[in-house]
GROMACS .gro file of N, CA and C in nm:
model
  507
    1UNK      N    1   4.537  -0.231  -1.881
    1UNK     CA    2   4.541  -0.369  -1.927
    1UNK      C    3   4.663  -0.437  -1.868
    2UNK      N    4   4.652  -0.565  -1.834
    2UNK     CA    5   4.769  -0.637  -1.781
    2UNK      C    6   4.872  -0.657  -1.890
    3UNK      N    7   5.001  -0.664  -1.851
    3UNK     CA    8   5.104  -0.685  -1.953
    3UNK      C    9   5.099  -0.827  -2.007
    4UNK      N   10   5.137  -0.843  -2.134
    4UNK     CA   11   5.143  -0.975  -2.195
    4UNK      C   12   5.282  -1.032  -2.172
    5UNK      N   13   5.307  -1.150  -2.228
    5UNK     CA   14   5.439  -1.213  -2.213
    5UNK      C   15   5.548  -1.126  -2.274
    6UNK      N   16   5.513  -1.039  -2.368
    6UNK     CA   17   5.611  -0.952  -2.432
    6UNK      C   18   5.632  -0.824  -2.352
    7UNK      N   19   5.552  -0.806  -2.247
    7UNK     CA   20   5.563  -0.685  -2.167
    7UNK      C   21   5.472  -0.574  -2.213
    8UNK      N   22   5.406  -0.592  -2.326
    8UNK     CA   23   5.313  -0.492  -2.376
    8UNK      C   24   5.175  -0.516  -2.317
    9UNK      N   25   5.100  -0.409  -2.296
    9UNK     CA   26   4.964  -0.428  -2.245
    9UNK      C   27   4.879  -0.505  -2.345
   10UNK      N   28   4.793  -0.592  -2.291
   10UNK     CA   29   4.701  -0.664  -2.378
   10UNK      C   30   4.569  -0.589  -2.380
   11UNK      N   31   4.497  -0.604  -2.488
   11UNK     CA   32   4.366  -0.541  -2.498
   11UNK      C   33   4.264  -0.649  -2.529
   12UNK      N   34   4.144  -0.628  -2.482
   12UNK     CA   35   4.036  -0.721  -2.514
   12UNK      C   36   3.998  -0.700  -2.659
   13UNK      N   37   3.961  -0.807  -2.725
   13UNK     CA   38   3.918  -0.791  -2.864
   13UNK      C   39   3.788  -0.712  -2.871
   14UNK      N   40   3.771  -0.643  -2.981
   14UNK     CA   41   3.646  -0.570  -2.998
   14UNK      C   42   3.536  -0.671  -3.026
   15UNK      N   43   3.414  -0.639  -2.985
   15UNK     CA   44   3.303  -0.733  -3.007
   15UNK      C   45   3.283  -0.763  -3.154
   16UNK      N   46   3.257  -0.890  -3.184
   16UNK     CA   47   3.232  -0.932  -3.322
   16UNK      C   48   3.094  -0.886  -3.366
   17UNK      N   49   3.074  -0.887  -3.497
   17UNK     CA   50   2.945  -0.845  -3.554
   17UNK      C   51   2.831  -0.930  -3.499
   18UNK      N   52   2.854  -1.060  -3.481
   18UNK     CA   53   2.746  -1.145  -3.430
   18UNK      C   54   2.707  -1.107  -3.288
   19UNK      N   55   2.803  -1.065  -3.206
   19UNK     CA   56   2.772  -1.019  -3.071
   19UNK      C   57   2.686  -0.893  -3.076
   20UNK      N   58   2.717  -0.806  -3.168
   20UNK     CA   59   2.638  -0.684  -3.186
   20UNK      C   60   2.495  -0.718  -3.231
   21UNK      N   61   2.482  -0.812  -3.323
   21UNK     CA   62   2.350  -0.853  -3.371
   21UNK      C   63   2.269  -0.915  -3.260
   22UNK      N   64   2.330  -1.001  -3.181
   22UNK     CA   65   2.261  -1.064  -3.067
   22UNK      C   66   2.216  -0.958  -2.968
   23UNK      N   67   2.301  -0.862  -2.938
   23UNK     CA   68   2.267  -0.754  -2.845
   23UNK      C   69   2.153  -0.669  -2.902
   24UNK      N   70   2.161  -0.635  -3.030
   24UNK     CA   71   2.057  -0.553  -3.093
   24UNK      C   72   1.923  -0.625  -3.093
   25UNK      N   73   1.923  -0.752  -3.126
   25UNK     CA   74   1.798  -0.830  -3.127
   25UNK      C   75   1.737  -0.838  -2.988
   26UNK      N   76   1.820  -0.861  -2.887
   26UNK     CA   77   1.770  -0.870  -2.750
   26UNK      C   78   1.715  -0.735  -2.704
   27UNK      N   79   1.781  -0.626  -2.740
   27UNK     CA   80   1.735  -0.493  -2.702
   27UNK      C   81   1.602  -0.460  -2.770
   28UNK      N   82   1.588  -0.493  -2.897
   28UNK     CA   83   1.462  -0.469  -2.969
   28UNK      C   84   1.349  -0.550  -2.906
   29UNK      N   85   1.376  -0.672  -2.869
   29UNK     CA   86   1.276  -0.753  -2.801
   29UNK      C   87   1.234  -0.687  -2.669
   30UNK      N   88   1.331  -0.632  -2.598
   30UNK     CA   89   1.300  -0.565  -2.471
   30UNK      C   90   1.220  -0.437  -2.494
   31UNK      N   91   1.247  -0.365  -2.601
   31UNK     CA   92   1.170  -0.244  -2.633
   31UNK      C   93   1.023  -0.280  -2.654
   32UNK      N   94   0.998  -0.388  -2.725
   32UNK     CA   95   0.859  -0.432  -2.746
   32UNK      C   96   0.793  -0.469  -2.613
   33UNK      N   97   0.865  -0.537  -2.526
   33UNK     CA   98   0.812  -0.573  -2.395
   33UNK      C   99   0.786  -0.447  -2.312
   34UNK      N  100   0.879  -0.352  -2.317
   34UNK     CA  101   0.867  -0.225  -2.245
   34UNK      C  102   0.738  -0.152  -2.285
   35UNK      N  103   0.714  -0.141  -2.414
   35UNK     CA  104   0.593  -0.072  -2.462
   35UNK      C  105   0.468  -0.147  -2.417
   36UNK      N  106   0.471  -0.278  -2.419
   36UNK     CA  107   0.358  -0.359  -2.374
   36UNK      C  108   0.332  -0.339  -2.224
   37UNK      N  109   0.439  -0.335  -2.145
   37UNK     CA  110   0.425  -0.312  -2.000
   37UNK      C  111   0.365  -0.174  -1.974
   38UNK      N  112   0.410  -0.072  -2.044
   38UNK     CA  113   0.354   0.062  -2.026
   38UNK      C  114   0.205   0.064  -2.061
   39UNK      N  115   0.167  -0.005  -2.168
   39UNK     CA  116   0.026  -0.014  -2.203
   39UNK      C  117  -0.054  -0.079  -2.091
   40UNK      N  118  -0.007  -0.193  -2.043
   40UNK     CA  119  -0.079  -0.266  -1.938
   40UNK      C  120  -0.095  -0.181  -1.813
   41UNK      N  121   0.011  -0.112  -1.773
   41UNK     CA  122   0.005  -0.030  -1.652
   41UNK      C  123  -0.087   0.091  -1.670
   42UNK      N  124  -0.098   0.139  -1.791
   42UNK     CA  125  -0.187   0.253  -1.820
   42UNK      C  126  -0.333   0.210  -1.824
   43UNK      N  127  -0.358   0.095  -1.882
   43UNK     CA  128  -0.495   0.045  -1.897
   43UNK      C  129  -0.550  -0.010  -1.765
   44UNK      N  130  -0.463  -0.072  -1.686
   44UNK     CA  131  -0.505  -0.138  -1.561
   44UNK      C  132  -0.441  -0.068  -1.442
   45UNK      N  133  -0.506   0.036  -1.389
   45UNK     CA  134  -0.444   0.118  -1.284
   45UNK      C  135  -0.418   0.046  -1.152
   46UNK      N  136  -0.472  -0.072  -1.132
   46UNK     CA  137  -0.448  -0.144  -1.007
   46UNK      C  138  -0.323  -0.232  -1.013
   47UNK      N  139  -0.266  -0.249  -1.131
   47UNK     CA  140  -0.144  -0.329  -1.143
   47UNK      C  141  -0.028  -0.260  -1.073
   48UNK      N  142   0.058  -0.339  -1.012
   48UNK     CA  143   0.175  -0.285  -0.943
   48UNK      C  144   0.276  -0.230  -1.042
   49UNK      N  145   0.333  -0.117  -1.006
   49UNK     CA  146   0.436  -0.055  -1.090
   49UNK      C  147   0.570  -0.128  -1.078
   50UNK      N  148   0.581  -0.224  -0.988
   50UNK     CA  149   0.706  -0.296  -0.969
   50UNK      C  150   0.755  -0.364  -1.097
   51UNK      N  151   0.663  -0.401  -1.186
   51UNK     CA  152   0.701  -0.467  -1.311
   51UNK      C  153   0.791  -0.377  -1.396
   52UNK      N  154   0.785  -0.246  -1.374
   52UNK     CA  155   0.872  -0.155  -1.450
   52UNK      C  156   1.020  -0.184  -1.427
   53UNK      N  157   1.053  -0.240  -1.311
   53UNK     CA  158   1.192  -0.274  -1.282
   53UNK      C  159   1.248  -0.380  -1.376
   54UNK      N  160   1.161  -0.453  -1.444
   54UNK     CA  161   1.205  -0.557  -1.537
   54UNK      C  162   1.232  -0.503  -1.677
   55UNK      N  163   1.193  -0.377  -1.702
   55UNK     CA  164   1.208  -0.323  -1.837
   55UNK      C  165   1.279  -0.187  -1.842
   56UNK      N  166   1.299  -0.123  -1.726
   56UNK     CA  167   1.356   0.012  -1.726
   56UNK      C  168   1.451   0.030  -1.608
   57UNK      N  169   1.538   0.129  -1.621
   57UNK     CA  170   1.630   0.168  -1.515
   57UNK      C  171   1.633   0.320  -1.510
   58UNK      N  172   1.707   0.374  -1.415
   58UNK     CA  173   1.715   0.519  -1.400
   58UNK      C  174   1.788   0.583  -1.517
   59UNK      N  175   1.746   0.699  -1.560
   59UNK     CA  176   1.643   0.786  -1.506
   59UNK      C  177   1.503   0.758  -1.561
   60UNK      N  178   1.490   0.672  -1.664
   60UNK     CA  179   1.358   0.647  -1.722
   60UNK      C  180   1.263   0.584  -1.621
   61UNK      N  181   1.312   0.497  -1.536
   61UNK     CA  182   1.227   0.429  -1.438
   61UNK      C  183   1.153   0.530  -1.351
   62UNK      N  184   1.224   0.626  -1.296
   62UNK     CA  185   1.160   0.728  -1.210
   62UNK      C  186   1.061   0.812  -1.290
   63UNK      N  187   1.096   0.845  -1.414
   63UNK     CA  188   1.006   0.927  -1.497
   63UNK      C  189   0.876   0.853  -1.526
   64UNK      N  190   0.885   0.725  -1.560
   64UNK     CA  191   0.764   0.648  -1.590
   64UNK      C  192   0.679   0.627  -1.465
   65UNK      N  193   0.741   0.599  -1.352
   65UNK     CA  194   0.666   0.582  -1.227
   65UNK      C  195   0.595   0.713  -1.192
   66UNK      N  196   0.665   0.824  -1.204
   66UNK     CA  197   0.604   0.954  -1.175
   66UNK      C  198   0.487   0.984  -1.266
   67UNK      N  199   0.504   0.958  -1.393
   67UNK     CA  200   0.398   0.984  -1.491
   67UNK      C  201   0.276   0.895  -1.465
   68UNK      N  202   0.299   0.766  -1.441
   68UNK     CA  203   0.188   0.675  -1.415
   68UNK      C  204   0.117   0.709  -1.284
   69UNK      N  205   0.193   0.745  -1.181
   69UNK     CA  206   0.130   0.782  -1.053
   69UNK      C  207   0.045   0.908  -1.068
   70UNK      N  208   0.095   1.005  -1.143
   70UNK     CA  209   0.019   1.128  -1.167
   70UNK      C  210  -0.111   1.096  -1.241
   71UNK      N  211  -0.102   1.013  -1.342
   71UNK     CA  212  -0.217   0.972  -1.421
   71UNK      C  213  -0.318   0.899  -1.333
   72UNK      N  214  -0.269   0.806  -1.252
   72UNK     CA  215  -0.357   0.728  -1.164
   72UNK      C  216  -0.420   0.815  -1.056
   73UNK      N  217  -0.343   0.904  -0.996
   73UNK     CA  218  -0.397   0.990  -0.891
   73UNK      C  219  -0.507   1.082  -0.942
   74UNK      N  220  -0.498   1.121  -1.068
   74UNK     CA  221  -0.601   1.207  -1.129
   74UNK      C  222  -0.724   1.125  -1.168
   75UNK      N  223  -0.715   0.991  -1.154
   75UNK     CA  224  -0.824   0.900  -1.193
   75UNK      C  225  -0.853   0.906  -1.343
   76UNK      N  226  -0.749   0.937  -1.420
   76UNK     CA  227  -0.761   0.935  -1.566
   76UNK      C  228  -0.764   0.790  -1.614
   77UNK      N  229  -0.816   0.770  -1.732
   77UNK     CA  230  -0.830   0.635  -1.788
   77UNK      C  231  -0.778   0.631  -1.931
   78UNK      N  232  -0.727   0.514  -1.967
   78UNK     CA  233  -0.677   0.489  -2.103
   78UNK      C  234  -0.756   0.372  -2.162
   79UNK      N  235  -0.788   0.384  -2.290
   79UNK     CA  236  -0.845   0.274  -2.366
   79UNK      C  237  -0.765   0.260  -2.494
   80UNK      N  238  -0.738   0.138  -2.532
   80UNK     CA  239  -0.662   0.112  -2.653
   80UNK      C  240  -0.515   0.093  -2.623
   81UNK      N  241  -0.447   0.037  -2.718
   81UNK     CA  242  -0.304   0.008  -2.702
   81UNK      C  243  -0.223   0.074  -2.812
   82UNK      N  244  -0.099   0.103  -2.777
   82UNK     CA  245  -0.006   0.152  -2.877
   82UNK      C  246   0.040   0.034  -2.962
   83UNK      N  247   0.100   0.065  -3.075
   83UNK     CA  248   0.147  -0.039  -3.165
   83UNK      C  249   0.282   0.001  -3.223
   84UNK      N  250   0.382  -0.081  -3.202
   84UNK     CA  251   0.513  -0.058  -3.263
   84UNK      C  252   0.501  -0.100  -3.409
   85UNK      N  253   0.514  -0.001  -3.499
   85UNK     CA  254   0.495  -0.032  -3.642
   85UNK      C  255   0.627  -0.052  -3.717
   86UNK      N  256   0.734   0.006  -3.667
   86UNK     CA  257   0.865  -0.019  -3.727
   86UNK      C  258   0.974   0.010  -3.624
   87UNK      N  259   1.088  -0.053  -3.646
   87UNK     CA  260   1.199  -0.046  -3.551
   87UNK      C  261   1.328  -0.029  -3.630
   88UNK      N  262   1.417   0.051  -3.573
   88UNK     CA  263   1.550   0.068  -3.632
   88UNK      C  264   1.652   0.071  -3.520
   89UNK      N  265   1.756  -0.009  -3.532
   89UNK     CA  266   1.867  -0.004  -3.436
   89UNK      C  267   1.962   0.105  -3.485
   90UNK      N  268   1.983   0.205  -3.400
   90UNK     CA  269   2.067   0.319  -3.437
   90UNK      C  270   2.212   0.303  -3.398
   91UNK      N  271   2.239   0.214  -3.304
   91UNK     CA  272   2.378   0.193  -3.263
   91UNK      C  273   2.388   0.089  -3.154
   92UNK      N  274   2.501   0.020  -3.155
   92UNK     CA  275   2.532  -0.081  -3.054
   92UNK      C  276   2.673  -0.054  -3.005
   93UNK      N  277   2.687  -0.042  -2.875
   93UNK     CA  278   2.820  -0.023  -2.816
   93UNK      C  279   2.840  -0.129  -2.709
   94UNK      N  280   2.934  -0.219  -2.735
   94UNK     CA  281   2.968  -0.323  -2.639
   94UNK      C  282   3.111  -0.298  -2.593
   95UNK      N  283   3.127  -0.233  -2.479
   95UNK     CA  284   3.262  -0.197  -2.434
   95UNK      C  285   3.345  -0.320  -2.402
   96UNK      N  286   3.475  -0.301  -2.409
   96UNK     CA  287   3.568  -0.410  -2.381
   96UNK      C  288   3.575  -0.442  -2.232
   97UNK      N  289   3.554  -0.345  -2.146
   97UNK     CA  290   3.562  -0.366  -2.002
   97UNK      C  291   3.423  -0.360  -1.941
   98UNK      N  292   3.352  -0.470  -1.950
   98UNK     CA  293   3.218  -0.478  -1.895
   98UNK      C  294   3.228  -0.483  -1.743
   99UNK      N  295   3.131  -0.424  -1.678
   99UNK     CA  296   3.130  -0.425  -1.532
   99UNK      C  297   3.147  -0.287  -1.473
  100UNK      N  298   3.205  -0.195  -1.548
  100UNK     CA  299   3.214  -0.057  -1.501
  100UNK      C  300   3.080   0.009  -1.523
  101UNK      N  301   3.022   0.065  -1.419
  101UNK     CA  302   2.887   0.122  -1.426
  101UNK      C  303   2.878   0.235  -1.529
  102UNK      N  304   2.985   0.310  -1.548
  102UNK     CA  305   2.983   0.421  -1.642
  102UNK      C  306   3.011   0.379  -1.786
  103UNK      N  307   3.035   0.251  -1.807
  103UNK     CA  308   3.069   0.202  -1.940
  103UNK      C  309   2.988   0.077  -1.971
  104UNK      N  310   2.856   0.088  -1.957
  104UNK     CA  311   2.768  -0.025  -1.979
  104UNK      C  312   2.744  -0.049  -2.127
  105UNK      N  313   2.723  -0.173  -2.164
  105UNK     CA  314   2.682  -0.201  -2.302
  105UNK      C  315   2.554  -0.123  -2.332
  106UNK      N  316   2.549  -0.063  -2.448
  106UNK     CA  317   2.440   0.027  -2.484
  106UNK      C  318   2.389  -0.002  -2.625
  107UNK      N  319   2.256   0.000  -2.638
  107UNK     CA  320   2.194  -0.010  -2.769
  107UNK      C  321   2.097   0.106  -2.781
  108UNK      N  322   2.103   0.176  -2.894
  108UNK     CA  323   2.009   0.285  -2.922
  108UNK      C  324   1.912   0.236  -3.029
  109UNK      N  325   1.782   0.257  -3.001
  109UNK     CA  326   1.677   0.208  -3.089
  109UNK      C  327   1.578   0.320  -3.115
  110UNK      N  328   1.530   0.329  -3.239
  110UNK     CA  329   1.420   0.419  -3.273
  110UNK      C  330   1.301   0.333  -3.313
  111UNK      N  331   1.181   0.376  -3.270
  111UNK     CA  332   1.061   0.305  -3.309
  111UNK      C  333   0.955   0.404  -3.355
  112UNK      N  334   0.868   0.355  -3.441
  112UNK     CA  335   0.747   0.427  -3.475
  112UNK      C  336   0.638   0.363  -3.391
  113UNK      N  337   0.571   0.447  -3.315
  113UNK     CA  338   0.468   0.401  -3.223
  113UNK      C  339   0.334   0.460  -3.266
  114UNK      N  340   0.244   0.374  -3.312
  114UNK     CA  341   0.112   0.417  -3.356
  114UNK      C  342   0.026   0.438  -3.232
  115UNK      N  343  -0.027   0.560  -3.214
  115UNK     CA  344  -0.104   0.594  -3.095
  115UNK      C  345  -0.246   0.638  -3.125
  116UNK      N  346  -0.286   0.639  -3.254
  116UNK     CA  347  -0.417   0.690  -3.291
  116UNK      C  348  -0.531   0.611  -3.227
  117UNK      N  349  -0.509   0.484  -3.196
  117UNK     CA  350  -0.613   0.402  -3.135
  117UNK      C  351  -0.621   0.413  -2.984
  118UNK      N  352  -0.538   0.497  -2.926
  118UNK     CA  353  -0.536   0.514  -2.780
  118UNK      C  354  -0.617   0.636  -2.743
  119UNK      N  355  -0.714   0.615  -2.656
  119UNK     CA  356  -0.796   0.725  -2.606
  119UNK      C  357  -0.773   0.740  -2.457
  120UNK      N  358  -0.770   0.863  -2.410
  120UNK     CA  359  -0.753   0.891  -2.268
  120UNK      C  360  -0.862   0.987  -2.225
  121UNK      N  361  -0.914   0.962  -2.105
  121UNK     CA  362  -1.020   1.050  -2.054
  121UNK      C  363  -0.994   1.079  -1.906
  122UNK      N  364  -1.051   1.191  -1.861
  122UNK     CA  365  -1.038   1.227  -1.719
  122UNK      C  366  -1.144   1.153  -1.639
  123UNK      N  367  -1.149   1.180  -1.511
  123UNK     CA  368  -1.240   1.108  -1.421
  123UNK      C  369  -1.387   1.130  -1.455
  124UNK      N  370  -1.419   1.237  -1.527
  124UNK     CA  371  -1.558   1.262  -1.565
  124UNK      C  372  -1.591   1.204  -1.704
  125UNK      N  373  -1.491   1.144  -1.769
  125UNK     CA  374  -1.514   1.082  -1.899
  125UNK      C  375  -1.482   1.169  -2.018
  126UNK      N  376  -1.436   1.294  -1.994
  126UNK     CA  377  -1.398   1.384  -2.106
  126UNK      C  378  -1.260   1.348  -2.159
  127UNK      N  379  -1.245   1.356  -2.288
  127UNK     CA  380  -1.118   1.325  -2.351
  127UNK      C  381  -1.010   1.422  -2.305
  128UNK      N  382  -0.893   1.369  -2.276
  128UNK     CA  383  -0.778   1.453  -2.242
  128UNK      C  384  -0.672   1.448  -2.352
  129UNK      N  385  -0.711   1.388  -2.465
  129UNK     CA  386  -0.623   1.383  -2.582
  129UNK      C  387  -0.653   1.506  -2.665
  130UNK      N  388  -0.550   1.583  -2.698
  130UNK     CA  389  -0.572   1.702  -2.779
  130UNK      C  390  -0.617   1.662  -2.919
  131UNK      N  391  -0.702   1.744  -2.977
  131UNK     CA  392  -0.751   1.716  -3.112
  131UNK      C  393  -0.638   1.722  -3.214
  132UNK      N  394  -0.531   1.792  -3.180
  132UNK     CA  395  -0.420   1.806  -3.274
  132UNK      C  396  -0.316   1.694  -3.260
  133UNK      N  397  -0.342   1.596  -3.171
  133UNK     CA  398  -0.244   1.487  -3.155
  133UNK      C  399  -0.224   1.416  -3.287
  134UNK      N  400  -0.100   1.393  -3.318
  134UNK     CA  401  -0.066   1.323  -3.441
  134UNK      C  402  -0.074   1.172  -3.417
  135UNK      N  403  -0.090   1.092  -3.522
  135UNK     CA  404  -0.115   0.949  -3.504
  135UNK      C  405   0.005   0.865  -3.462
  136UNK      N  406   0.126   0.920  -3.474
  136UNK     CA  407   0.246   0.843  -3.441
  136UNK      C  408   0.336   0.920  -3.345
  137UNK      N  409   0.413   0.845  -3.270
  137UNK     CA  410   0.527   0.900  -3.197
  137UNK      C  411   0.651   0.840  -3.262
  138UNK      N  412   0.749   0.923  -3.291
  138UNK     CA  413   0.882   0.877  -3.326
  138UNK      C  414   0.957   0.875  -3.194
  139UNK      N  415   0.990   0.757  -3.148
  139UNK     CA  416   1.045   0.738  -3.014
  139UNK      C  417   1.188   0.688  -3.023
  140UNK      N  418   1.277   0.754  -2.949
  140UNK     CA  419   1.418   0.714  -2.942
  140UNK      C  420   1.443   0.661  -2.801
  141UNK      N  421   1.500   0.541  -2.793
  141UNK     CA  422   1.526   0.478  -2.665
  141UNK      C  423   1.673   0.439  -2.655
  142UNK      N  424   1.728   0.455  -2.536
  142UNK     CA  425   1.862   0.407  -2.506
  142UNK      C  426   1.849   0.298  -2.403
  143UNK      N  427   1.903   0.182  -2.435
  143UNK     CA  428   1.899   0.069  -2.343
  143UNK      C  429   2.039   0.036  -2.297
  144UNK      N  430   2.051  -0.009  -2.173
  144UNK     CA  431   2.178  -0.053  -2.118
  144UNK      C  432   2.159  -0.193  -2.061
  145UNK      N  433   2.270  -0.263  -2.046
  145UNK     CA  434   2.263  -0.398  -1.992
  145UNK      C  435   2.371  -0.418  -1.885
  146UNK      N  436   2.334  -0.395  -1.757
  146UNK     CA  437   2.431  -0.415  -1.649
  146UNK      C  438   2.468  -0.561  -1.626
  147UNK      N  439   2.394  -0.654  -1.688
  147UNK     CA  440   2.421  -0.797  -1.670
  147UNK      C  441   2.479  -0.860  -1.797
  148UNK      N  442   2.530  -0.777  -1.886
  148UNK     CA  443   2.585  -0.828  -2.010
  148UNK      C  444   2.693  -0.932  -1.980
  149UNK      N  445   2.698  -1.042  -2.050
  149UNK     CA  446   2.639  -1.073  -2.179
  149UNK      C  447   2.501  -1.140  -2.172
  150UNK      N  448   2.437  -1.142  -2.057
  150UNK     CA  449   2.302  -1.201  -2.050
  150UNK      C  450   2.207  -1.118  -2.136
  151UNK      N  451   2.141  -1.184  -2.229
  151UNK     CA  452   2.052  -1.115  -2.323
  151UNK      C  453   1.932  -1.055  -2.252
  152UNK      N  454   1.891  -1.112  -2.140
  152UNK     CA  455   1.771  -1.065  -2.071
  152UNK      C  456   1.797  -0.942  -1.984
  153UNK      N  457   1.916  -0.888  -1.987
  153UNK     CA  458   1.950  -0.777  -1.899
  153UNK      C  459   1.928  -0.638  -1.954
  154UNK      N  460   1.874  -0.623  -2.075
  154UNK     CA  461   1.857  -0.492  -2.135
  154UNK      C  462   1.744  -0.415  -2.067
  155UNK      N  463   1.771  -0.288  -2.031
  155UNK     CA  464   1.674  -0.201  -1.965
  155UNK      C  465   1.674  -0.065  -2.031
  156UNK      N  466   1.557  -0.004  -2.045
  156UNK     CA  467   1.547   0.129  -2.104
  156UNK      C  468   1.598   0.230  -2.002
  157UNK      N  469   1.696   0.309  -2.043
  157UNK     CA  470   1.753   0.412  -1.956
  157UNK      C  471   1.696   0.550  -1.991
  158UNK      N  472   1.679   0.576  -2.119
  158UNK     CA  473   1.627   0.706  -2.164
  158UNK      C  474   1.529   0.685  -2.277
  159UNK      N  475   1.432   0.778  -2.282
  159UNK     CA  476   1.330   0.774  -2.386
  159UNK      C  477   1.291   0.917  -2.422
  160UNK      N  478   1.280   0.944  -2.551
  160UNK     CA  479   1.225   1.071  -2.598
  160UNK      C  480   1.123   1.040  -2.707
  161UNK      N  481   1.015   1.118  -2.708
  161UNK     CA  482   0.908   1.101  -2.805
  161UNK      C  483   0.886   1.232  -2.880
  162UNK      N  484   0.848   1.218  -3.006
  162UNK     CA  485   0.808   1.334  -3.086
  162UNK      C  486   0.688   1.292  -3.169
  163UNK      N  487   0.578   1.368  -3.160
  163UNK     CA  488   0.461   1.340  -3.240
  163UNK      C  489   0.491   1.366  -3.388
  164UNK      N  490   0.445   1.274  -3.473
  164UNK     CA  491   0.464   1.291  -3.618
  164UNK      C  492   0.340   1.241  -3.692
  165UNK      N  493   0.318   1.294  -3.812
  165UNK     CA  494   0.205   1.252  -3.895
  165UNK      C  495   0.226   1.114  -3.956
  166UNK      N  496   0.349   1.089  -4.001
  166UNK     CA  497   0.384   0.961  -4.065
  166UNK      C  498   0.513   0.913  -4.003
  167UNK      N  499   0.529   0.782  -4.007
  167UNK     CA  500   0.650   0.729  -3.947
  167UNK      C  501   0.685   0.596  -4.013
  168UNK      N  502   0.806   0.587  -4.061
  168UNK     CA  503   0.860   0.463  -4.115
  168UNK      C  504   1.011   0.467  -4.098
  169UNK      N  505   1.062   0.363  -4.044
  169UNK     CA  506   1.208   0.357  -4.024
  169UNK      C  507   1.271   0.253  -4.113
   0.00000   0.00000   0.00000
């Protein structure tokens, strides 16, 4: 930190609660868009995967592109859409020194994703959904914003899913 008039280093103020709320709301909005984009790309195999760049970043971006390409190359098909049934913000970190790639603003979000209405089949029309699939995914997402404080800059960096029978956050 640069020295102040007293010769002591100055520090940036910690983000206010309202900044955290604005960041959390923007990240939750982006999570909903992200899930919608994944649905669209799964249902419509001719759509360009380039749209993923608007909702995800590495390493999630490469994982989603790989998964969608594998699905498309196998000529598998999806019918139905997922549904975000509940959302919880697990944490917001807005660092004082924005701009350092290793210290990006971060929001962690958990969602309940209803998947029971989604059907998947192989190229011959046989279901590729296991009979034991549970109706929900409990999904944890980490979003970063390299363009902070711009609200539209939130991108999913990491995602983990766990099948569950019930889900409420």
